[in-house]
mmCIF file of C-alpha atoms and ligand atoms in Angstrom:
data_model
loop_
_atom_site.group_PDB
_atom_site.id
_atom_site.type_symbol
_atom_site.label_atom_id
_atom_site.label_comp_id
_atom_site.label_asym_id
_atom_site.label_seq_id
_atom_site.Cartn_x
_atom_site.Cartn_y
_atom_site.Cartn_z
ATOM 1 C CA MET T 1 -20.519 0.426 6.239
ATOM 2 C CA HIS T 2 -17.009 -0.859 6.932
ATOM 3 C CA ASN T 3 -18.255 -4.442 7.010
ATOM 4 C CA LYS T 4 -19.686 -3.916 3.524
ATOM 5 C CA ILE T 5 -16.403 -2.416 2.285
ATOM 6 C CA ASP T 6 -14.415 -5.282 3.817
ATOM 7 C CA SER T 7 -16.795 -7.792 2.276
ATOM 8 C CA LEU T 8 -16.515 -6.251 -1.206
ATOM 9 C CA PHE T 9 -12.713 -6.142 -1.113
ATOM 10 C CA SER T 10 -12.619 -9.686 0.244
ATOM 11 C CA HIS T 11 -14.716 -10.940 -2.686
ATOM 12 C CA LEU T 12 -12.543 -8.989 -5.141
ATOM 13 C CA TRP T 13 -9.357 -10.388 -3.562
ATOM 14 C CA GLN T 14 -10.555 -14.009 -3.618
ATOM 15 C CA ASP T 15 -11.644 -13.690 -7.244
ATOM 16 C CA TYR T 16 -8.323 -12.031 -8.161
ATOM 17 C CA LEU T 17 -6.301 -14.830 -6.548
ATOM 18 C CA THR T 18 -8.123 -17.529 -8.527
ATOM 19 C CA ILE T 19 -6.582 -16.159 -11.748
ATOM 20 C CA THR T 20 -3.407 -14.623 -10.251
ATOM 21 C CA PRO T 21 -1.591 -17.392 -8.348
ATOM 22 C CA SER T 22 1.654 -15.369 -8.276
ATOM 23 C CA ALA T 23 -0.056 -12.628 -6.223
ATOM 24 C CA LYS T 24 -0.648 -15.078 -3.361
ATOM 25 C CA LYS T 25 3.023 -16.122 -3.502
ATOM 26 C CA VAL T 26 4.225 -12.491 -3.526
ATOM 27 C CA HIS T 27 1.809 -11.607 -0.722
ATOM 28 C CA ASP T 28 3.037 -14.468 1.472
ATOM 29 C CA LEU T 29 6.689 -13.752 0.649
ATOM 30 C CA LEU T 30 6.443 -10.052 1.592
ATOM 31 C CA GLU T 31 4.319 -10.648 4.680
ATOM 32 C CA GLY T 32 6.680 -13.395 5.848
ATOM 33 C CA TYR T 33 9.786 -11.297 5.182
ATOM 34 C CA GLU T 34 8.286 -8.303 6.956
ATOM 35 C CA SER T 35 7.190 -10.385 9.986
ATOM 36 C CA GLU T 36 10.594 -12.053 10.247
ATOM 37 C CA HIS T 37 12.526 -8.781 10.131
ATOM 38 C CA LEU T 38 10.215 -6.925 12.504
ATOM 39 C CA GLY T 39 10.032 -9.861 14.913
ATOM 40 C CA LYS T 40 6.227 -9.707 15.006
ATOM 41 C CA SER T 41 3.310 -10.703 12.823
ATOM 42 C CA ALA T 42 2.883 -8.142 10.031
ATOM 43 C CA LYS T 43 -0.042 -7.493 7.688
ATOM 44 C CA LEU T 44 0.324 -5.893 4.267
ATOM 45 C CA GLY T 45 -1.616 -2.715 3.451
ATOM 46 C CA ASN T 46 -3.504 -2.360 0.153
ATOM 47 C CA ASP T 47 -2.946 1.063 -1.449
ATOM 48 C CA HIS T 48 -5.522 0.641 -4.205
ATOM 49 C CA ILE T 49 -7.241 -1.685 -6.613
ATOM 50 C CA ALA T 50 -7.974 -1.043 -10.279
ATOM 51 C CA LEU T 51 -11.004 -1.997 -12.364
ATOM 52 C CA ARG T 52 -11.493 -1.768 -16.130
ATOM 53 C CA SER T 53 -14.503 -1.315 -18.397
ATOM 54 C CA PHE T 54 -15.842 -0.006 -21.704
ATOM 55 C CA ASN T 55 -17.579 3.393 -22.000
ATOM 56 C CA ILE T 56 -20.818 1.635 -22.980
ATOM 57 C CA GLU T 57 -23.690 3.221 -21.073
ATOM 58 C CA LYS T 58 -24.901 0.199 -19.091
ATOM 59 C CA ILE T 59 -21.427 -0.892 -17.935
ATOM 60 C CA ASN T 60 -19.333 2.290 -18.021
ATOM 61 C CA LEU T 61 -16.909 3.711 -15.465
ATOM 62 C CA ASP T 62 -19.676 5.521 -13.603
ATOM 63 C CA LYS T 63 -21.717 2.308 -13.257
ATOM 64 C CA LEU T 64 -18.758 0.582 -11.619
ATOM 65 C CA ALA T 65 -18.060 3.647 -9.487
ATOM 66 C CA ALA T 66 -21.643 3.678 -8.178
ATOM 67 C CA HIS T 67 -20.839 0.626 -6.042
ATOM 68 C CA PHE T 68 -18.067 2.576 -4.286
ATOM 69 C CA LEU T 69 -20.020 5.848 -4.000
ATOM 70 C CA ALA T 70 -22.702 3.849 -2.166
ATOM 71 C CA LEU T 71 -20.017 2.811 0.340
ATOM 72 C CA GLY T 72 -18.921 6.373 1.075
ATOM 73 C CA TYR T 73 -16.202 6.807 -1.560
ATOM 74 C CA THR T 74 -15.874 10.109 -3.461
ATOM 75 C CA GLU T 75 -14.291 10.979 -6.803
ATOM 76 C CA GLN T 76 -10.887 12.620 -6.320
ATOM 77 C CA GLY T 77 -9.133 12.666 -9.693
ATOM 78 C CA GLN T 78 -9.532 12.269 -13.463
ATOM 79 C CA TYR T 79 -6.952 11.006 -15.946
ATOM 80 C CA ASP T 80 -6.744 10.758 -19.755
ATOM 81 C CA PHE T 81 -4.654 8.270 -21.699
ATOM 82 C CA ILE T 82 -4.843 9.631 -25.227
ATOM 83 C CA GLU T 83 -2.698 6.980 -26.947
ATOM 84 C CA LYS T 84 -4.497 4.043 -25.340
ATOM 85 C CA LYS T 85 -7.956 5.655 -25.814
ATOM 86 C CA LEU T 86 -8.697 5.382 -22.097
ATOM 87 C CA ARG T 87 -9.986 7.648 -19.401
ATOM 88 C CA ALA T 88 -9.971 7.006 -15.664
ATOM 89 C CA LYS T 89 -11.084 8.354 -12.305
ATOM 90 C CA HIS T 90 -9.886 7.595 -8.820
ATOM 91 C CA PHE T 91 -11.964 7.370 -5.670
ATOM 92 C CA GLU T 92 -11.068 7.702 -2.015
ATOM 93 C CA HIS T 93 -12.855 6.984 1.244
ATOM 94 C CA ALA T 94 -12.893 9.507 4.093
ATOM 95 C CA ASP T 95 -11.373 6.715 6.194
ATOM 96 C CA GLU T 96 -7.847 6.753 4.770
ATOM 97 C CA THR T 97 -7.199 3.184 5.893
ATOM 98 C CA GLN T 98 -9.578 2.029 3.138
ATOM 99 C CA PRO T 99 -7.942 1.258 -0.230
ATOM 100 C CA LYS T 100 -8.275 3.785 -3.032
ATOM 101 C CA VAL T 101 -10.057 2.689 -6.219
ATOM 102 C CA PHE T 102 -8.847 3.449 -9.772
ATOM 103 C CA ILE T 103 -11.437 2.807 -12.507
ATOM 104 C CA SER T 104 -10.759 3.166 -16.231
ATOM 105 C CA GLU T 105 -12.824 2.738 -19.400
ATOM 106 C CA LEU T 106 -11.986 2.256 -23.059
ATOM 107 C CA ILE T 107 -13.436 4.933 -25.352
ATOM 108 C CA VAL T 108 -14.979 2.423 -27.749
ATOM 109 C CA GLU T 109 -15.941 4.894 -30.505
ATOM 110 C CA GLU T 110 -12.258 5.797 -30.938
ATOM 111 C CA MET T 111 -11.388 2.183 -31.815
ATOM 112 C CA PRO T 112 -11.319 0.859 -35.416
ATOM 113 C CA PRO T 113 -14.709 -0.468 -36.678
ATOM 114 C CA ILE T 114 -13.664 -4.135 -36.342
ATOM 115 C CA VAL T 115 -12.857 -3.627 -32.646
ATOM 116 C CA GLN T 116 -16.137 -1.775 -32.101
ATOM 117 C CA GLN T 117 -18.019 -4.655 -33.716
ATOM 118 C CA ILE T 118 -16.432 -7.275 -31.443
ATOM 119 C CA ILE T 119 -17.103 -5.214 -28.328
ATOM 120 C CA GLN T 120 -20.723 -4.595 -29.404
ATOM 121 C CA LYS T 121 -21.179 -8.327 -29.943
ATOM 122 C CA MET T 122 -19.757 -9.020 -26.478
ATOM 123 C CA THR T 123 -21.937 -6.504 -24.674
ATOM 124 C CA ASP T 124 -25.196 -6.287 -26.681
ATOM 125 C CA ASP T 125 -26.914 -9.136 -24.824
ATOM 126 C CA MET T 126 -26.046 -7.855 -21.356
ATOM 127 C CA ASP T 127 -29.048 -6.756 -19.343
ATOM 128 C CA ASP T 128 -29.483 -2.973 -18.950
ATOM 129 C CA ASN T 129 -29.402 -3.382 -15.160
ATOM 130 C CA VAL T 130 -26.499 -5.822 -15.037
ATOM 131 C CA ALA T 131 -24.076 -3.349 -13.422
ATOM 132 C CA GLN T 132 -26.383 -2.877 -10.450
ATOM 133 C CA GLN T 133 -26.046 -6.483 -9.290
ATOM 134 C CA ASP T 134 -24.235 -6.826 -5.957
ATOM 135 C CA ASN T 135 -21.565 -9.108 -7.410
ATOM 136 C CA PHE T 136 -21.081 -7.211 -10.675
ATOM 137 C CA LEU T 137 -17.598 -5.923 -9.794
ATOM 138 C CA TYR T 138 -16.276 -9.499 -9.641
ATOM 139 C CA SER T 139 -18.630 -11.133 -12.143
ATOM 140 C CA GLY T 140 -15.966 -11.726 -14.833
ATOM 141 C CA THR T 141 -17.017 -12.042 -18.470
ATOM 142 C CA HIS T 142 -20.642 -11.984 -19.670
ATOM 143 C CA TRP T 143 -19.762 -13.184 -23.191
ATOM 144 C CA GLN T 144 -17.610 -15.555 -25.174
ATOM 145 C CA ILE T 145 -15.456 -14.710 -28.174
ATOM 146 C CA SER T 146 -13.106 -16.706 -30.405
ATOM 147 C CA THR T 147 -9.321 -16.747 -30.231
ATOM 148 C CA GLN T 148 -9.280 -14.950 -33.607
ATOM 149 C CA GLU T 149 -11.431 -12.150 -32.186
ATOM 150 C CA TYR T 150 -9.141 -12.007 -29.149
ATOM 151 C CA GLU T 151 -6.091 -11.637 -31.442
ATOM 152 C CA THR T 152 -7.850 -8.888 -33.399
ATOM 153 C CA LEU T 153 -8.402 -6.993 -30.151
ATOM 154 C CA VAL T 154 -4.757 -7.544 -29.104
ATOM 155 C CA ALA T 155 -3.596 -6.002 -32.386
ATOM 156 C CA HIS T 156 -5.505 -2.776 -31.696
ATOM 157 C CA SER T 157 -5.844 -2.548 -27.923
ATOM 158 C CA GLU T 158 -4.239 -4.786 -25.285
ATOM 159 C CA TYR T 159 -6.770 -3.273 -22.873
ATOM 160 C CA ALA T 160 -9.756 -4.387 -24.981
ATOM 161 C CA ALA T 161 -8.218 -7.860 -25.297
ATOM 162 C CA TRP T 162 -7.780 -8.099 -21.533
ATOM 163 C CA MET T 163 -11.401 -7.070 -20.986
ATOM 164 C CA SER T 164 -12.581 -9.676 -23.508
ATOM 165 C CA ALA T 165 -10.780 -12.475 -21.653
ATOM 166 C CA TRP T 166 -11.417 -11.410 -18.023
ATOM 167 C CA GLY T 167 -14.276 -8.919 -17.836
ATOM 168 C CA PHE T 168 -15.293 -7.293 -14.570
ATOM 169 C CA ARG T 169 -12.928 -7.997 -11.661
ATOM 170 C CA ALA T 170 -9.951 -6.430 -9.914
ATOM 171 C CA ASN T 171 -7.177 -5.964 -12.454
ATOM 172 C CA HIS T 172 -4.624 -5.542 -9.657
ATOM 173 C CA PHE T 173 -4.159 -5.042 -5.947
ATOM 174 C CA THR T 174 -1.302 -2.874 -4.654
ATOM 175 C CA VAL T 175 1.057 -3.466 -1.743
ATOM 176 C CA SER T 176 1.570 -0.182 0.133
ATOM 177 C CA LEU T 177 5.219 0.291 1.055
ATOM 178 C CA ASN T 178 4.174 3.131 3.382
ATOM 179 C CA HIS T 179 2.503 0.543 5.614
ATOM 180 C CA MET T 180 5.642 -1.580 5.891
ATOM 181 C CA GLY T 181 8.226 -1.422 8.642
ATOM 182 C CA HIS T 182 11.164 -3.214 7.092
ATOM 183 C CA PHE T 183 11.230 -2.131 3.450
ATOM 184 C CA LYS T 184 12.384 1.443 2.918
ATOM 185 C CA SER T 185 12.254 1.669 -0.877
ATOM 186 C CA LEU T 186 10.604 0.047 -3.877
ATOM 187 C CA ALA T 187 14.071 -0.781 -5.223
ATOM 188 C CA GLN T 188 14.756 -2.877 -2.115
ATOM 189 C CA MET T 189 11.430 -4.710 -2.488
ATOM 190 C CA ASN T 190 11.928 -5.192 -6.232
ATOM 191 C CA THR T 191 15.331 -6.790 -5.608
ATOM 192 C CA LEU T 192 13.790 -9.360 -3.258
ATOM 193 C CA LEU T 193 11.009 -10.092 -5.762
ATOM 194 C CA LYS T 194 13.431 -10.581 -8.666
ATOM 195 C CA GLU T 195 15.750 -12.760 -6.551
ATOM 196 C CA SER T 196 12.659 -14.843 -5.750
ATOM 197 C CA GLY T 197 11.968 -15.357 -9.459
ATOM 198 C CA PHE T 198 9.144 -12.885 -10.085
ATOM 199 C CA VAL T 199 9.140 -10.930 -13.363
ATOM 200 C CA LEU T 200 8.620 -7.163 -13.101
ATOM 201 C CA ASN T 201 7.155 -4.773 -15.678
ATOM 202 C CA ASN T 202 10.074 -2.866 -17.253
ATOM 203 C CA SER T 203 8.035 -0.574 -19.505
ATOM 204 C CA GLY T 204 9.115 2.981 -18.734
ATOM 205 C CA GLY T 205 11.692 1.611 -16.263
ATOM 206 C CA GLU T 206 11.164 -0.796 -13.392
ATOM 207 C CA ILE T 207 10.076 2.044 -11.076
ATOM 208 C CA LYS T 208 7.583 4.493 -12.548
ATOM 209 C CA GLY T 209 7.538 7.973 -11.012
ATOM 210 C CA GLY T 210 9.378 8.801 -7.782
ATOM 211 C CA PRO T 211 9.669 11.518 -5.107
ATOM 212 C CA GLU T 212 9.463 14.275 -7.752
ATOM 213 C CA VAL T 213 5.850 13.278 -8.573
ATOM 214 C CA LEU T 214 5.129 12.113 -4.992
ATOM 215 C CA LEU T 215 4.347 8.523 -6.074
ATOM 216 C CA ALA T 216 6.600 5.635 -7.099
ATOM 217 C CA GLN T 217 5.110 2.436 -8.522
ATOM 218 C CA SER T 218 6.303 -0.911 -9.799
ATOM 219 C CA SER T 219 4.470 -4.115 -10.693
ATOM 220 C CA THR T 220 4.846 -7.740 -11.660
ATOM 221 C CA MET T 221 3.982 -8.846 -15.184
ATOM 222 C CA ALA T 222 0.581 -10.558 -15.301
ATOM 223 C CA ASP T 223 0.337 -14.336 -14.891
ATOM 224 C CA GLN T 224 -0.428 -16.420 -17.982
ATOM 225 C CA ILE T 225 -3.694 -18.315 -17.448
ATOM 226 C CA GLU T 226 -5.700 -20.590 -19.727
ATOM 227 C CA VAL T 227 -9.001 -19.137 -20.930
ATOM 228 C CA GLU T 228 -11.797 -21.075 -22.616
ATOM 229 C CA PHE T 229 -12.667 -19.268 -25.852
ATOM 230 C CA SER T 230 -15.556 -20.294 -28.106
ATOM 231 C CA ASN T 231 -13.223 -22.331 -30.322
ATOM 232 C CA GLY T 232 -10.756 -23.670 -27.752
ATOM 233 C CA LYS T 233 -8.358 -22.788 -24.953
ATOM 234 C CA LYS T 234 -5.547 -20.279 -24.991
ATOM 235 C CA LEU T 235 -3.002 -18.954 -22.471
ATOM 236 C CA VAL T 236 -3.444 -15.220 -21.985
ATOM 237 C CA PRO T 237 -2.201 -12.612 -19.454
ATOM 238 C CA SER T 238 -4.496 -12.340 -16.401
ATOM 239 C CA CYS T 239 -3.756 -9.985 -13.494
ATOM 240 C CA PHE T 240 -0.659 -8.538 -11.811
ATOM 241 C CA TYR T 241 0.416 -7.216 -8.417
ATOM 242 C CA GLU T 242 1.482 -3.600 -7.940
ATOM 243 C CA PHE T 243 3.747 -1.937 -5.340
ATOM 244 C CA SER T 244 3.514 1.711 -4.389
ATOM 245 C CA GLN T 245 5.372 4.248 -2.285
ATOM 246 C CA ARG T 246 3.764 7.605 -1.586
ATOM 247 C CA TYR T 247 5.656 10.746 -0.562
ATOM 248 C CA LYS T 248 4.690 13.686 1.631
ATOM 249 C CA MET T 249 3.277 16.877 0.128
ATOM 250 C CA PRO T 250 4.395 20.289 1.480
ATOM 251 C CA THR T 251 1.416 20.076 3.864
ATOM 252 C CA GLY T 252 3.037 17.036 5.487
ATOM 253 C CA LYS T 253 0.296 14.687 4.296
ATOM 254 C CA LEU T 254 0.999 11.785 1.956
ATOM 255 C CA TYR T 255 0.020 12.392 -1.674
ATOM 256 C CA GLN T 256 -3.076 10.281 -2.452
ATOM 257 C CA GLY T 257 -3.500 10.815 -6.194
ATOM 258 C CA PHE T 258 -2.173 8.990 -9.236
ATOM 259 C CA VAL T 259 0.309 9.970 -11.954
ATOM 260 C CA ALA T 260 -0.998 9.513 -15.490
ATOM 261 C CA ALA T 261 2.439 8.968 -17.059
ATOM 262 C CA SER T 262 3.123 6.134 -14.600
ATOM 263 C CA ALA T 263 -0.347 4.593 -14.837
ATOM 264 C CA ASP T 264 0.071 4.576 -18.620
ATOM 265 C CA LYS T 265 3.030 2.189 -18.235
ATOM 266 C CA ILE T 266 1.371 0.141 -15.454
ATOM 267 C CA PHE T 267 -1.461 -0.698 -17.899
ATOM 268 C CA GLU T 268 1.172 -2.559 -19.947
ATOM 269 C CA SER T 269 1.625 -5.143 -17.172
ATOM 270 C CA THR T 270 -1.117 -7.141 -18.924
ATOM 271 C CA ASN T 271 0.399 -6.905 -22.420
ATOM 272 C CA THR T 272 0.635 -10.152 -24.368
ATOM 273 C CA GLN T 273 4.249 -9.414 -25.321
HETATM 274 NI NI1 NI X 1 -2.454 0.662 -9.843
#
């Protein structure tokens, strides 16, 4: 089972790096810094990954989740993002060393008709069984749209626009500060990242949450990567890297859930402006 989990996350990570070159740089910077200060070789821990989808039957949140349930994950939390027309669930494995998984979906029927039409056009030709394919979670787009359609989506939902350009793949990985020996706070890590030239998401403040909600998060802004649309190429935001610090609950165990108000702002790491 663990080999299968490792293999899935390895595929997701390799796919993510192909469109997120800054994540590799941040990863190497933090791992190098940590190793140097601890005087031994350090490995970064991954707190969670996030995946996105549409609530269209054949490709919805539950279809993505099925891949993780088959690997021993269980649903542990539900979240609603009213403004963004999104809902999400998070999944954990009994083995706490395995990354958590956060999966969201756009509630398509709550979008304006023009957005619904574009999404229907994108997804209509997908096979009914497409989500069951082994590689579905890192299969990218199954459609092509024009830059005008992309801009229409941007105007109504940055999330829908991101899905149209990138499809099914990890939207972000997350460095776990709790697994680090040198860094003691997200602020300390953020300072190093900014001094090294990386741009952080400032929506809702650089650090979202904190000890009072048992989870603090920050993230880079997504890389800008060229995508081939039906009528030409265009630079659009791809993926970002997140950083998390979890705090102890009264029971003494680290909080493992997510905080909707913070996640709401983390979504904006892929905004076009
Ligand atoms: Ni996240």
